[in-house]
Amino acid sequence: MTHATPESVDVQLGERSYRILIARGLLDSAGDRLRELFPAGKCAIITDSNVGPLYANRVAGALSNAGYTPTVVTVPAGEKSKCMEQVESACDQMIAAGLDRKAFVVALGGGVVGDLAGFVAAVYYRGIPYVQLPTTIISQVDSSVGGKTGVNAAGGKNLIGSFHQPRLVLADVATLETLPAREYNEGFAEVIKHAIIRDAQLFDDTGHADRANLSHMIARNVAIKARIVAADEHETTGERALLNFGHTVGHGIEAAAGYGRYLHGEAISLGIVAASLLSMRKAGLPQQDHDRILERLHQFHLPVKLPADIATESILAALKTDKKFAQGKIRFVLSSGIGSAFLSDAVTLPDITEAIEALR
Ligand code: NAD
Ligand code: GLY
């Protein structure tokens, strides 16, 4: 079978630079592409209970043909697997399979698998390399790029983690064909986020996204993220923090609702609505842009109304443990118009409370 030349984006991080390839059929070429990075030896394919049955055999076959000895580690599908128990279990299985510091990890799945497997790679034998084979829209446009790895703690989302950049990202867009409609739609929350903070044209183009032809849209998103990560790898200058648009309230809702009720992108959709309301009040976002944002979220069947049983107090409690709170101060991302965003310290807890109430 012949495949089109992959779209390619580089993340420029000096000696930690890496390439992201986007095309159909990349899973089958994974073995050959990895041979350019790693000598033959052992590796772990970390996947979940939905993705494993669909793709793990193909990836394991491609790696075996290239001279590797893969061990497949499967976690239950869903956000609840982003936890320390699964980190320990994966490490135990890798130790039992004889993987040492020369081994590497292959993350095969969505953002949950990518964040978990990346963290396993960051801590196993004090750090081994890994590659990302993302299989959801969220993971292809966002989470597989940038090296934020980690798991949730009882006290909050993504509170245990590490920056650990992958060595390669292979986004096989053909895998998106097996994504259920809900998981397909949730991915557009992060696409809409990228468009709001950086690319008004992408916002318009997302209005007619073609499920059969997503490579270019994914590459545009990856290019946005790659540039931001290259400029502010460890989120110290404020530039990378722009990627948190919608995430302060979104993470609070995701945790308060209980992991598993909302998909990540669905919670972020609600967070985007709250951030957009606050942007109208504090940053002059035109009402027309706010309406277009709601319309676009609606187009992907993403939630824009918060149910009554998720209490504002629970969201605020979850939000206070968020990493974006620095010594009790909130660094909130606002937009003054679709296509641009900035970090503000003018948003108070009462402002956020009001925005959450306005979601009802
Ligand atoms: P996910 O990994 O849970 O995937 C969603 C669902 O789709 C799961 O049930 C999964 O089994 C299934 N699935 C995955 N690929 C499939 C395929 N090709 N066919 C059929 N089913 C498939 O969730 P997600 O939305 O991909 O990612 C959300 C996670 O990513 C959250 O934990 C979020 O915090 C994290 N995230 C991290 C970053 C980062 O920078 N590290 C950025 C954004 C999001
Ligand atoms: N998803 C936010 C970041 O990578 O910084």
PDB file of C-alpha atoms and ligand atoms in Angstrom, residues 48 50-51 54-55 77-79 82 109-113 115 135-136 138-139 142-143 145 148-149 157-158 175-176 178-180 183 186 190 225 240 247 251 254 263-265, ligand 1:
ATOM      1  CA  ASP A  48      -5.494   0.999  26.944  1.00  0.00           C
ATOM      2  CA  ASN A  50     -10.010   0.129  23.837  1.00  0.00           C
ATOM      3  CA  VAL A  51      -6.974   0.944  21.725  1.00  0.00           C
ATOM      4  CA  LEU A  54      -7.556  -2.393  17.747  1.00  0.00           C
ATOM      5  CA  TYR A  55      -3.903  -1.536  17.173  1.00  0.00           C
ATOM      6  CA  ALA A  77      -9.536   2.910  29.211  1.00  0.00           C
ATOM      7  CA  GLY A  78     -10.460   6.252  30.771  1.00  0.00           C
ATOM      8  CA  GLU A  79      -9.170   9.144  32.857  1.00  0.00           C
ATOM      9  CA  LYS A  82      -4.075   8.427  34.943  1.00  0.00           C
ATOM     10  CA  GLY A 109      -3.500   5.700  22.615  1.00  0.00           C
ATOM     11  CA  GLY A 110      -5.144   8.986  23.540  1.00  0.00           C
ATOM     12  CA  GLY A 111      -4.051  11.654  25.970  1.00  0.00           C
ATOM     13  CA  VAL A 112      -4.570   9.444  29.004  1.00  0.00           C
ATOM     14  CA  VAL A 113      -2.151   6.822  27.701  1.00  0.00           C
ATOM     15  CA  ASP A 115       0.432  11.334  29.756  1.00  0.00           C
ATOM     16  CA  THR A 135      -4.805   7.885  18.384  1.00  0.00           C
ATOM     17  CA  THR A 136      -7.307  10.622  19.347  1.00  0.00           C
ATOM     18  CA  ILE A 138      -6.785  15.591  21.477  1.00  0.00           C
ATOM     19  CA  SER A 139      -3.601  13.579  21.581  1.00  0.00           C
ATOM     20  CA  ASP A 142      -2.123  18.654  21.665  1.00  0.00           C
ATOM     21  CA  SER A 143      -1.083  16.163  24.335  1.00  0.00           C
ATOM     22  CA  VAL A 145       3.511  17.310  21.770  1.00  0.00           C
ATOM     23  CA  LYS A 148       4.024  17.394  29.764  1.00  0.00           C
ATOM     24  CA  THR A 149       3.597  13.977  31.320  1.00  0.00           C
ATOM     25  CA  LYS A 157      -5.580  16.946  38.088  1.00  0.00           C
ATOM     26  CA  ASN A 158      -2.075  16.489  36.663  1.00  0.00           C
ATOM     27  CA  THR A 175      -6.617   5.523  13.652  1.00  0.00           C
ATOM     28  CA  LEU A 176      -9.139   8.357  14.069  1.00  0.00           C
ATOM     29  CA  THR A 178     -12.365   4.078  14.900  1.00  0.00           C
ATOM     30  CA  LEU A 179     -12.986   6.956  17.332  1.00  0.00           C
ATOM     31  CA  PRO A 180     -16.591   6.996  18.554  1.00  0.00           C
ATOM     32  CA  GLU A 183     -14.520  11.091  21.498  1.00  0.00           C
ATOM     33  CA  GLU A 186     -14.371  16.257  22.326  1.00  0.00           C
ATOM     34  CA  GLU A 190      -8.498  21.759  22.069  1.00  0.00           C
ATOM     35  CA  LYS A 225       1.746  24.006  19.808  1.00  0.00           C
ATOM     36  CA  ARG A 240       3.032  28.306  27.154  1.00  0.00           C
ATOM     37  CA  HIS A 247      -8.431  24.973  31.450  1.00  0.00           C
ATOM     38  CA  HIS A 251     -10.002  21.258  35.082  1.00  0.00           C
ATOM     39  CA  GLU A 254     -13.545  17.776  35.348  1.00  0.00           C
ATOM     40  CA  LEU A 263     -14.465  13.548  28.735  1.00  0.00           C
ATOM     41  CA  HIS A 264     -11.547  15.971  29.060  1.00  0.00           C
ATOM     42  CA  GLY A 265     -12.572  17.994  25.996  1.00  0.00           C
TER      43      GLY A 265
HETATM   44  P1  NAD B   1      -8.401   9.268  26.246  1.00  0.00           P
HETATM   45  O1  NAD B   1      -6.984   8.908  26.109  1.00  0.00           O
HETATM   46  O2  NAD B   1      -9.120   8.807  27.464  1.00  0.00           O
HETATM   47  O3  NAD B   1      -9.189   8.777  24.955  1.00  0.00           O
HETATM   48  C1  NAD B   1     -10.585   8.943  24.881  1.00  0.00           C
HETATM   49  C2  NAD B   1     -11.279   7.586  24.645  1.00  0.00           C
HETATM   50  O4  NAD B   1     -11.065   7.176  23.308  1.00  0.00           O
HETATM   51  C3  NAD B   1     -10.754   6.452  25.526  1.00  0.00           C
HETATM   52  O5  NAD B   1     -11.844   5.631  25.898  1.00  0.00           O
HETATM   53  C4  NAD B   1      -9.850   5.654  24.584  1.00  0.00           C
HETATM   54  O6  NAD B   1      -9.751   4.306  24.930  1.00  0.00           O
HETATM   55  C5  NAD B   1     -10.552   5.841  23.268  1.00  0.00           C
HETATM   56  N1  NAD B   1      -9.729   5.764  22.080  1.00  0.00           N
HETATM   57  C6  NAD B   1      -8.513   6.348  21.912  1.00  0.00           C
HETATM   58  N2  NAD B   1      -8.120   6.209  20.638  1.00  0.00           N
HETATM   59  C7  NAD B   1      -9.070   5.495  20.007  1.00  0.00           C
HETATM   60  C8  NAD B   1      -9.222   5.057  18.674  1.00  0.00           C
HETATM   61  N3  NAD B   1      -8.348   5.391  17.720  1.00  0.00           N
HETATM   62  N4  NAD B   1     -10.325   4.329  18.363  1.00  0.00           N
HETATM   63  C9  NAD B   1     -11.261   4.061  19.321  1.00  0.00           C
HETATM   64  N5  NAD B   1     -11.181   4.487  20.582  1.00  0.00           N
HETATM   65  C10 NAD B   1     -10.091   5.202  20.925  1.00  0.00           C
HETATM   66  O7  NAD B   1      -8.595  10.846  26.218  1.00  0.00           O
HETATM   67  P2  NAD B   1      -8.090  12.004  25.241  1.00  0.00           P
HETATM   68  O8  NAD B   1      -9.260  12.861  25.031  1.00  0.00           O
HETATM   69  O9  NAD B   1      -7.326  11.524  24.085  1.00  0.00           O
HETATM   70  O10 NAD B   1      -7.057  12.794  26.174  1.00  0.00           O
HETATM   71  C11 NAD B   1      -7.474  13.415  27.360  1.00  0.00           C
HETATM   72  C12 NAD B   1      -6.305  13.422  28.314  1.00  0.00           C
HETATM   73  O11 NAD B   1      -5.233  14.160  27.737  1.00  0.00           O
HETATM   74  C13 NAD B   1      -6.628  14.095  29.643  1.00  0.00           C
HETATM   75  O12 NAD B   1      -6.106  13.335  30.693  1.00  0.00           O
HETATM   76  C14 NAD B   1      -5.902  15.421  29.553  1.00  0.00           C
HETATM   77  O13 NAD B   1      -5.532  15.915  30.807  1.00  0.00           O
HETATM   78  C15 NAD B   1      -4.720  15.055  28.716  1.00  0.00           C
HETATM   79  N6  NAD B   1      -4.093  16.180  28.013  1.00  0.00           N
HETATM   80  C16 NAD B   1      -2.764  16.344  28.172  1.00  0.00           C
HETATM   81  C17 NAD B   1      -2.120  17.363  27.511  1.00  0.00           C
HETATM   82  C18 NAD B   1      -0.624  17.491  27.630  1.00  0.00           C
HETATM   83  O14 NAD B   1      -0.082  18.501  27.178  1.00  0.00           O
HETATM   84  N7  NAD B   1       0.064  16.516  28.172  1.00  0.00           N
HETATM   85  C19 NAD B   1      -2.836  18.226  26.676  1.00  0.00           C
HETATM   86  C20 NAD B   1      -4.203  18.026  26.519  1.00  0.00           C
HETATM   87  C21 NAD B   1      -4.834  16.991  27.198  1.00  0.00           C
END
